Amino acid sequence: GENVEQHPSTLSVQEGDSAVIKCTYSDSASNYFPWYKQELGKRPQLIIDIRSNVGEKKDQRIAVTLNKTAKHFSLHITETQPEDSAVYFCALSVRDSNYQLIWGAGTKLIIKP
Amino acid sequence: DGGITQSPKYLFRKEGQNVTLSCEQNLNHDAMYWYRQDPGQGLRLIYYSQIVNDFQKGDIAEGYSVSREKKESFPLTVTSAQKNPTAFYLCASSIHRGNQPQHFGDGTRLSIL
């Protein structure tokens, strides 16, 4: 079945710098790509999502880019702040899995003061 | 999300005992999901339901059972057949199946006594 590879597993950046997390996939029929943020002990929360008919979407300091040809999508966080520290999960919706979400393994983002 | 309520927040299971985790939503969503999350790991799908009186197994359904008698409710039973039940259990819902954002409850942390 479909698999989503998420990299890196841990990312440490200086406060104010940018962070980029990348996910790659293999099923060209995937057409929905959400990103979730999970703080320690809390529930995952949707922070941004993108559909296959667009290549980029922005929401203030957060952006997602999608390259359907290369089959990867990335989360970009600019001007990082301490409250950005969390685990970030990518996911995608796959037709062959009845459109259920397939999840990446997560990236622990650490913002250094 | 305020629209998805999971209870209890913490639960302890004795050996040989079945326990039931509650999940209620008032978002009028058709689809509901149960995930298991082990420490430092991603989300693994246990069961999902796209409509009342219908549900399907996810990737790790063995040792678990569900019911969907009402649109608002999707309880998960962890049976004695699940030999390693200690984990964080997350319930989610979406407007309808696939390709839609999933909204999560605050989770239930299950431990073995």
PDB file of C-alpha atoms in Angstrom:
ATOM      1  CA  GLY A   1       0.000   0.000   0.000  1.00  0.00           C
ATOM      2  CA  GLU A   2       0.898   3.651  -0.035  1.00  0.00           C
ATOM      3  CA  ASN A   3       3.622   4.846   2.273  1.00  0.00           C
ATOM      4  CA  VAL A   4       4.561   8.381   3.238  1.00  0.00           C
ATOM      5  CA  GLU A   5       8.164   9.121   4.095  1.00  0.00           C
ATOM      6  CA  GLN A   6       8.707  12.171   6.282  1.00  0.00           C
ATOM      7  CA  HIS A   7      12.073  13.843   6.852  1.00  0.00           C
ATOM      8  CA  PRO A   8      13.786  14.804   8.996  1.00  0.00           C
ATOM      9  CA  SER A   9      12.639  12.959  12.119  1.00  0.00           C
ATOM     10  CA  THR A  10      14.073  15.744  14.285  1.00  0.00           C
ATOM     11  CA  LEU A  11      14.781  19.337  13.282  1.00  0.00           C
ATOM     12  CA  SER A  12      16.434  21.901  15.495  1.00  0.00           C
ATOM     13  CA  VAL A  13      16.470  25.531  14.341  1.00  0.00           C
ATOM     14  CA  GLN A  14      17.378  28.851  15.881  1.00  0.00           C
ATOM     15  CA  GLU A  15      14.468  31.065  16.838  1.00  0.00           C
ATOM     16  CA  GLY A  16      13.685  33.372  13.949  1.00  0.00           C
ATOM     17  CA  ASP A  17      15.066  31.029  11.309  1.00  0.00           C
ATOM     18  CA  SER A  18      12.976  28.981   8.880  1.00  0.00           C
ATOM     19  CA  ALA A  19      12.097  25.302   9.126  1.00  0.00           C
ATOM     20  CA  VAL A  20      11.261  22.949   6.268  1.00  0.00           C
ATOM     21  CA  ILE A  21       9.805  19.457   6.584  1.00  0.00           C
ATOM     22  CA  LYS A  22       9.391  17.241   3.539  1.00  0.00           C
ATOM     23  CA  CYS A  23       7.181  14.265   2.759  1.00  0.00           C
ATOM     24  CA  THR A  24       7.426  11.977  -0.254  1.00  0.00           C
ATOM     25  CA  TYR A  25       4.856   9.526  -1.581  1.00  0.00           C
ATOM     26  CA  SER A  26       4.357   7.116  -4.462  1.00  0.00           C
ATOM     27  CA  ASP A  27       0.641   7.042  -5.373  1.00  0.00           C
ATOM     28  CA  SER A  28      -0.029   9.580  -8.117  1.00  0.00           C
ATOM     29  CA  ALA A  29      -3.767   9.389  -7.330  1.00  0.00           C
ATOM     30  CA  SER A  30      -3.234  11.135  -3.976  1.00  0.00           C
ATOM     31  CA  ASN A  31      -5.072  14.448  -4.016  1.00  0.00           C
ATOM     32  CA  TYR A  32      -5.344  15.814  -0.468  1.00  0.00           C
ATOM     33  CA  PHE A  33      -2.345  16.687   1.707  1.00  0.00           C
ATOM     34  CA  PRO A  34      -2.871  18.005   5.267  1.00  0.00           C
ATOM     35  CA  TRP A  35      -0.310  18.950   7.900  1.00  0.00           C
ATOM     36  CA  TYR A  36      -0.951  18.542  11.627  1.00  0.00           C
ATOM     37  CA  LYS A  37       0.803  19.933  14.688  1.00  0.00           C
ATOM     38  CA  GLN A  38       0.827  17.970  17.923  1.00  0.00           C
ATOM     39  CA  GLU A  39       2.103  19.456  21.156  1.00  0.00           C
ATOM     40  CA  LEU A  40       3.239  17.087  23.892  1.00  0.00           C
ATOM     41  CA  GLY A  41       0.322  15.129  25.319  1.00  0.00           C
ATOM     42  CA  LYS A  42      -2.219  16.996  23.207  1.00  0.00           C
ATOM     43  CA  ARG A  43      -4.339  16.168  20.191  1.00  0.00           C
ATOM     44  CA  PRO A  44      -3.130  16.743  16.624  1.00  0.00           C
ATOM     45  CA  GLN A  45      -4.426  19.969  15.141  1.00  0.00           C
ATOM     46  CA  LEU A  46      -4.719  20.781  11.464  1.00  0.00           C
ATOM     47  CA  ILE A  47      -2.495  23.735  10.596  1.00  0.00           C
ATOM     48  CA  ILE A  48      -2.694  23.797   6.810  1.00  0.00           C
ATOM     49  CA  ASP A  49      -3.761  21.585   3.929  1.00  0.00           C
ATOM     50  CA  ILE A  50      -3.491  21.596   0.160  1.00  0.00           C
ATOM     51  CA  ARG A  51      -5.273  19.872  -2.679  1.00  0.00           C
ATOM     52  CA  SER A  52      -3.713  18.576  -5.852  1.00  0.00           C
ATOM     53  CA  ASN A  53      -5.048  21.357  -8.054  1.00  0.00           C
ATOM     54  CA  VAL A  54      -2.733  23.956  -6.479  1.00  0.00           C
ATOM     55  CA  GLY A  55       1.003  24.079  -6.005  1.00  0.00           C
ATOM     56  CA  GLU A  56       1.318  26.320  -2.964  1.00  0.00           C
ATOM     57  CA  LYS A  57      -0.772  27.648  -0.102  1.00  0.00           C
ATOM     58  CA  LYS A  58       0.172  30.163   2.579  1.00  0.00           C
ATOM     59  CA  ASP A  59      -1.263  31.122   5.937  1.00  0.00           C
ATOM     60  CA  GLN A  60       0.789  33.801   7.669  1.00  0.00           C
ATOM     61  CA  ARG A  61       4.108  32.163   8.662  1.00  0.00           C
ATOM     62  CA  ILE A  62       3.134  28.742   7.389  1.00  0.00           C
ATOM     63  CA  ALA A  63       3.161  27.519   3.810  1.00  0.00           C
ATOM     64  CA  VAL A  64       2.811  24.194   2.053  1.00  0.00           C
ATOM     65  CA  THR A  65       4.191  23.414  -1.391  1.00  0.00           C
ATOM     66  CA  LEU A  66       3.231  20.460  -3.548  1.00  0.00           C
ATOM     67  CA  ASN A  67       5.201  18.978  -6.421  1.00  0.00           C
ATOM     68  CA  LYS A  68       2.959  16.343  -7.979  1.00  0.00           C
ATOM     69  CA  THR A  69       5.473  15.427 -10.658  1.00  0.00           C
ATOM     70  CA  ALA A  70       8.173  14.640  -8.123  1.00  0.00           C
ATOM     71  CA  LYS A  71       5.594  13.358  -5.612  1.00  0.00           C
ATOM     72  CA  HIS A  72       6.601  15.374  -2.611  1.00  0.00           C
ATOM     73  CA  PHE A  73       5.099  18.118  -0.473  1.00  0.00           C
ATOM     74  CA  SER A  74       6.721  20.310   2.127  1.00  0.00           C
ATOM     75  CA  LEU A  75       5.808  22.402   5.140  1.00  0.00           C
ATOM     76  CA  HIS A  76       7.605  25.730   5.491  1.00  0.00           C
ATOM     77  CA  ILE A  77       7.580  27.719   8.727  1.00  0.00           C
ATOM     78  CA  THR A  78       9.203  31.140   8.620  1.00  0.00           C
ATOM     79  CA  GLU A  79      10.320  33.353  11.517  1.00  0.00           C
ATOM     80  CA  THR A  80      10.065  30.446  13.929  1.00  0.00           C
ATOM     81  CA  GLN A  81       8.956  31.108  17.485  1.00  0.00           C
ATOM     82  CA  PRO A  82       9.204  29.020  20.694  1.00  0.00           C
ATOM     83  CA  GLU A  83       5.539  28.055  20.409  1.00  0.00           C
ATOM     84  CA  ASP A  84       6.295  26.345  17.099  1.00  0.00           C
ATOM     85  CA  SER A  85       8.071  23.591  19.044  1.00  0.00           C
ATOM     86  CA  ALA A  86       5.982  20.453  18.535  1.00  0.00           C
ATOM     87  CA  VAL A  87       5.729  17.302  16.456  1.00  0.00           C
ATOM     88  CA  TYR A  88       4.488  17.850  12.909  1.00  0.00           C
ATOM     89  CA  PHE A  89       2.778  15.136  10.877  1.00  0.00           C
ATOM     90  CA  CYS A  90       2.114  15.085   7.171  1.00  0.00           C
ATOM     91  CA  ALA A  91      -0.655  12.955   5.723  1.00  0.00           C
ATOM     92  CA  LEU A  92      -2.278  12.244   2.408  1.00  0.00           C
ATOM     93  CA  SER A  93      -5.485  10.795   1.086  1.00  0.00           C
ATOM     94  CA  VAL A  94      -5.221   7.721  -1.118  1.00  0.00           C
ATOM     95  CA  ARG A  95      -7.935   6.448  -3.429  1.00  0.00           C
ATOM     96  CA  ASP A  96      -6.884   2.818  -3.102  1.00  0.00           C
ATOM     97  CA  SER A  97      -7.244   3.049   0.678  1.00  0.00           C
ATOM     98  CA  ASN A  98     -10.813   4.280   0.389  1.00  0.00           C
ATOM     99  CA  TYR A  99      -9.509   7.830   0.681  1.00  0.00           C
ATOM    100  CA  GLN A 100      -8.380   7.315   4.256  1.00  0.00           C
ATOM    101  CA  LEU A 101      -5.461   9.401   5.474  1.00  0.00           C
ATOM    102  CA  ILE A 102      -2.027   7.806   5.370  1.00  0.00           C
ATOM    103  CA  TRP A 103       0.247   9.417   7.971  1.00  0.00           C
ATOM    104  CA  GLY A 104       3.925  10.225   8.044  1.00  0.00           C
ATOM    105  CA  ALA A 105       5.997   9.240  11.083  1.00  0.00           C
ATOM    106  CA  GLY A 106       6.328  12.802  12.347  1.00  0.00           C
ATOM    107  CA  THR A 107       9.037  15.446  12.750  1.00  0.00           C
ATOM    108  CA  LYS A 108       9.980  16.804  16.133  1.00  0.00           C
ATOM    109  CA  LEU A 109      10.702  20.515  15.685  1.00  0.00           C
ATOM    110  CA  ILE A 110      12.841  22.145  18.349  1.00  0.00           C
ATOM    111  CA  ILE A 111      13.179  25.928  18.410  1.00  0.00           C
ATOM    112  CA  LYS A 112      16.363  27.022  20.133  1.00  0.00           C
ATOM    113  CA  PRO A 113      16.224  30.402  21.927  1.00  0.00           C
TER     114      PRO A 113
ATOM    115  CA  ASP B   1     -11.863  20.468  19.037  1.00  0.00           C
ATOM    116  CA  GLY B   2     -14.759  21.380  21.284  1.00  0.00           C
ATOM    117  CA  GLY B   3     -17.016  19.305  19.043  1.00  0.00           C
ATOM    118  CA  ILE B   4     -15.371  15.962  19.818  1.00  0.00           C
ATOM    119  CA  THR B   5     -15.441  14.635  23.362  1.00  0.00           C
ATOM    120  CA  GLN B   6     -13.444  11.647  24.485  1.00  0.00           C
ATOM    121  CA  SER B   7     -13.796  10.049  27.898  1.00  0.00           C
ATOM    122  CA  PRO B   8     -12.275   9.150  30.166  1.00  0.00           C
ATOM    123  CA  LYS B   9      -9.034  11.080  29.904  1.00  0.00           C
ATOM    124  CA  TYR B  10      -7.140   8.335  31.745  1.00  0.00           C
ATOM    125  CA  LEU B  11      -8.079   4.663  31.974  1.00  0.00           C
ATOM    126  CA  PHE B  12      -6.514   1.678  33.629  1.00  0.00           C
ATOM    127  CA  ARG B  13      -7.134  -1.884  32.542  1.00  0.00           C
ATOM    128  CA  LYS B  14      -6.681  -5.033  34.538  1.00  0.00           C
ATOM    129  CA  GLU B  15      -5.461  -8.200  32.870  1.00  0.00           C
ATOM    130  CA  GLY B  16      -8.302 -10.059  31.168  1.00  0.00           C
ATOM    131  CA  GLN B  17     -10.600  -7.071  31.282  1.00  0.00           C
ATOM    132  CA  ASN B  18     -12.404  -5.363  28.407  1.00  0.00           C
ATOM    133  CA  VAL B  19     -12.599  -1.581  28.559  1.00  0.00           C
ATOM    134  CA  THR B  20     -14.585   0.859  26.451  1.00  0.00           C
ATOM    135  CA  LEU B  21     -13.438   4.304  25.357  1.00  0.00           C
ATOM    136  CA  SER B  22     -16.116   6.837  24.563  1.00  0.00           C
ATOM    137  CA  CYS B  23     -16.127   9.244  21.601  1.00  0.00           C
ATOM    138  CA  GLU B  24     -18.961  11.680  20.959  1.00  0.00           C
ATOM    139  CA  GLN B  25     -19.147  14.424  18.317  1.00  0.00           C
ATOM    140  CA  ASN B  26     -21.661  17.210  17.760  1.00  0.00           C
ATOM    141  CA  LEU B  27     -20.229  18.368  14.428  1.00  0.00           C
ATOM    142  CA  ASN B  28     -22.759  16.398  12.369  1.00  0.00           C
ATOM    143  CA  HIS B  29     -19.875  14.573  10.712  1.00  0.00           C
ATOM    144  CA  ASP B  30     -20.542  11.353   8.830  1.00  0.00           C
ATOM    145  CA  ALA B  31     -17.108   9.777   9.245  1.00  0.00           C
ATOM    146  CA  MET B  32     -15.368   8.849  12.492  1.00  0.00           C
ATOM    147  CA  TYR B  33     -12.005   7.247  13.206  1.00  0.00           C
ATOM    148  CA  TRP B  34      -9.993   5.656  16.003  1.00  0.00           C
ATOM    149  CA  TYR B  35      -6.199   5.921  16.101  1.00  0.00           C
ATOM    150  CA  ARG B  36      -3.585   4.516  18.402  1.00  0.00           C
ATOM    151  CA  GLN B  37      -0.427   6.471  19.182  1.00  0.00           C
ATOM    152  CA  ASP B  38       2.500   4.936  21.008  1.00  0.00           C
ATOM    153  CA  PRO B  39       5.128   7.169  22.685  1.00  0.00           C
ATOM    154  CA  GLY B  40       7.227   9.019  20.121  1.00  0.00           C
ATOM    155  CA  GLN B  41       5.359   7.405  17.255  1.00  0.00           C
ATOM    156  CA  GLY B  42       2.881   8.396  14.591  1.00  0.00           C
ATOM    157  CA  LEU B  43      -0.826   7.594  14.278  1.00  0.00           C
ATOM    158  CA  ARG B  44      -2.044   4.141  13.366  1.00  0.00           C
ATOM    159  CA  LEU B  45      -5.625   3.571  12.265  1.00  0.00           C
ATOM    160  CA  ILE B  46      -7.614   1.022  14.277  1.00  0.00           C
ATOM    161  CA  TYR B  47     -11.149   1.335  12.843  1.00  0.00           C
ATOM    162  CA  TYR B  48     -13.153   3.831  10.874  1.00  0.00           C
ATOM    163  CA  SER B  49     -16.786   4.385  10.090  1.00  0.00           C
ATOM    164  CA  GLN B  50     -18.165   6.289   7.129  1.00  0.00           C
ATOM    165  CA  ILE B  51     -21.826   6.019   8.048  1.00  0.00           C
ATOM    166  CA  VAL B  52     -24.089   4.774  10.814  1.00  0.00           C
ATOM    167  CA  ASN B  53     -24.181   0.984  11.240  1.00  0.00           C
ATOM    168  CA  ASP B  54     -21.083   0.534   9.083  1.00  0.00           C
ATOM    169  CA  PHE B  55     -17.396   0.370   9.970  1.00  0.00           C
ATOM    170  CA  GLN B  56     -14.168  -1.020   8.549  1.00  0.00           C
ATOM    171  CA  LYS B  57     -10.941  -2.324   9.995  1.00  0.00           C
ATOM    172  CA  GLY B  58      -7.852  -0.186   9.832  1.00  0.00           C
ATOM    173  CA  ASP B  59      -4.256  -1.315   9.986  1.00  0.00           C
ATOM    174  CA  ILE B  60      -4.255  -2.602  13.584  1.00  0.00           C
ATOM    175  CA  ALA B  61      -7.814  -3.777  14.330  1.00  0.00           C
ATOM    176  CA  GLU B  62      -6.892  -7.023  16.108  1.00  0.00           C
ATOM    177  CA  GLY B  63      -7.908  -6.944  19.766  1.00  0.00           C
ATOM    178  CA  TYR B  64     -10.300  -4.020  19.277  1.00  0.00           C
ATOM    179  CA  SER B  65     -13.990  -3.684  18.459  1.00  0.00           C
ATOM    180  CA  VAL B  66     -16.289  -0.760  17.635  1.00  0.00           C
ATOM    181  CA  SER B  67     -19.930   0.050  17.038  1.00  0.00           C
ATOM    182  CA  ARG B  68     -21.688   2.914  15.260  1.00  0.00           C
ATOM    183  CA  GLU B  69     -25.326   2.846  16.301  1.00  0.00           C
ATOM    184  CA  LYS B  70     -25.659   6.631  16.294  1.00  0.00           C
ATOM    185  CA  LYS B  71     -24.091   9.258  14.077  1.00  0.00           C
ATOM    186  CA  GLU B  72     -22.697  11.111  17.086  1.00  0.00           C
ATOM    187  CA  SER B  73     -21.097   8.151  18.839  1.00  0.00           C
ATOM    188  CA  PHE B  74     -18.268   5.747  17.975  1.00  0.00           C
ATOM    189  CA  PRO B  75     -17.125   3.824  21.075  1.00  0.00           C
ATOM    190  CA  LEU B  76     -13.987   1.683  21.011  1.00  0.00           C
ATOM    191  CA  THR B  77     -13.641  -1.471  23.100  1.00  0.00           C
ATOM    192  CA  VAL B  78     -10.169  -2.689  23.922  1.00  0.00           C
ATOM    193  CA  THR B  79     -10.594  -6.395  24.518  1.00  0.00           C
ATOM    194  CA  SER B  80      -8.499  -8.782  26.585  1.00  0.00           C
ATOM    195  CA  ALA B  81      -7.136 -10.107  23.274  1.00  0.00           C
ATOM    196  CA  GLN B  82      -5.135  -6.882  22.896  1.00  0.00           C
ATOM    197  CA  LYS B  83      -2.037  -7.879  24.832  1.00  0.00           C
ATOM    198  CA  ASN B  84      -0.269  -4.538  24.654  1.00  0.00           C
ATOM    199  CA  PRO B  85      -2.988  -1.909  25.051  1.00  0.00           C
ATOM    200  CA  THR B  86      -0.918   0.806  26.732  1.00  0.00           C
ATOM    201  CA  ALA B  87      -1.105   3.800  24.389  1.00  0.00           C
ATOM    202  CA  PHE B  88      -2.733   7.142  23.666  1.00  0.00           C
ATOM    203  CA  TYR B  89      -6.044   6.659  21.843  1.00  0.00           C
ATOM    204  CA  LEU B  90      -7.358   9.410  19.587  1.00  0.00           C
ATOM    205  CA  CYS B  91     -10.810   9.692  18.091  1.00  0.00           C
ATOM    206  CA  ALA B  92     -11.394  11.877  15.036  1.00  0.00           C
ATOM    207  CA  SER B  93     -14.199  12.832  12.694  1.00  0.00           C
ATOM    208  CA  SER B  94     -14.582  14.375   9.259  1.00  0.00           C
ATOM    209  CA  ILE B  95     -17.515  15.734   7.281  1.00  0.00           C
ATOM    210  CA  HIS B  96     -17.531  12.665   5.088  1.00  0.00           C
ATOM    211  CA  ARG B  97     -15.143   9.962   4.009  1.00  0.00           C
ATOM    212  CA  GLY B  98     -11.691  10.852   2.853  1.00  0.00           C
ATOM    213  CA  ASN B  99     -10.191  13.963   1.310  1.00  0.00           C
ATOM    214  CA  GLN B 100     -11.398  16.054   4.225  1.00  0.00           C
ATOM    215  CA  PRO B 101      -9.754  17.465   7.351  1.00  0.00           C
ATOM    216  CA  GLN B 102     -10.004  15.240  10.370  1.00  0.00           C
ATOM    217  CA  HIS B 103     -10.766  16.881  13.705  1.00  0.00           C
ATOM    218  CA  PHE B 104      -9.492  15.197  16.843  1.00  0.00           C
ATOM    219  CA  GLY B 105     -10.653  14.758  20.409  1.00  0.00           C
ATOM    220  CA  ASP B 106      -8.303  15.247  23.351  1.00  0.00           C
ATOM    221  CA  GLY B 107      -7.519  11.555  23.612  1.00  0.00           C
ATOM    222  CA  THR B 108      -7.647   8.800  26.215  1.00  0.00           C
ATOM    223  CA  ARG B 109      -4.479   7.494  27.810  1.00  0.00           C
ATOM    224  CA  LEU B 110      -4.824   3.782  28.569  1.00  0.00           C
ATOM    225  CA  SER B 111      -2.484   1.917  30.880  1.00  0.00           C
ATOM    226  CA  ILE B 112      -2.305  -1.612  32.279  1.00  0.00           C
ATOM    227  CA  LEU B 113      -2.555  -2.095  36.022  1.00  0.00           C
TER     228      LEU B 113
END
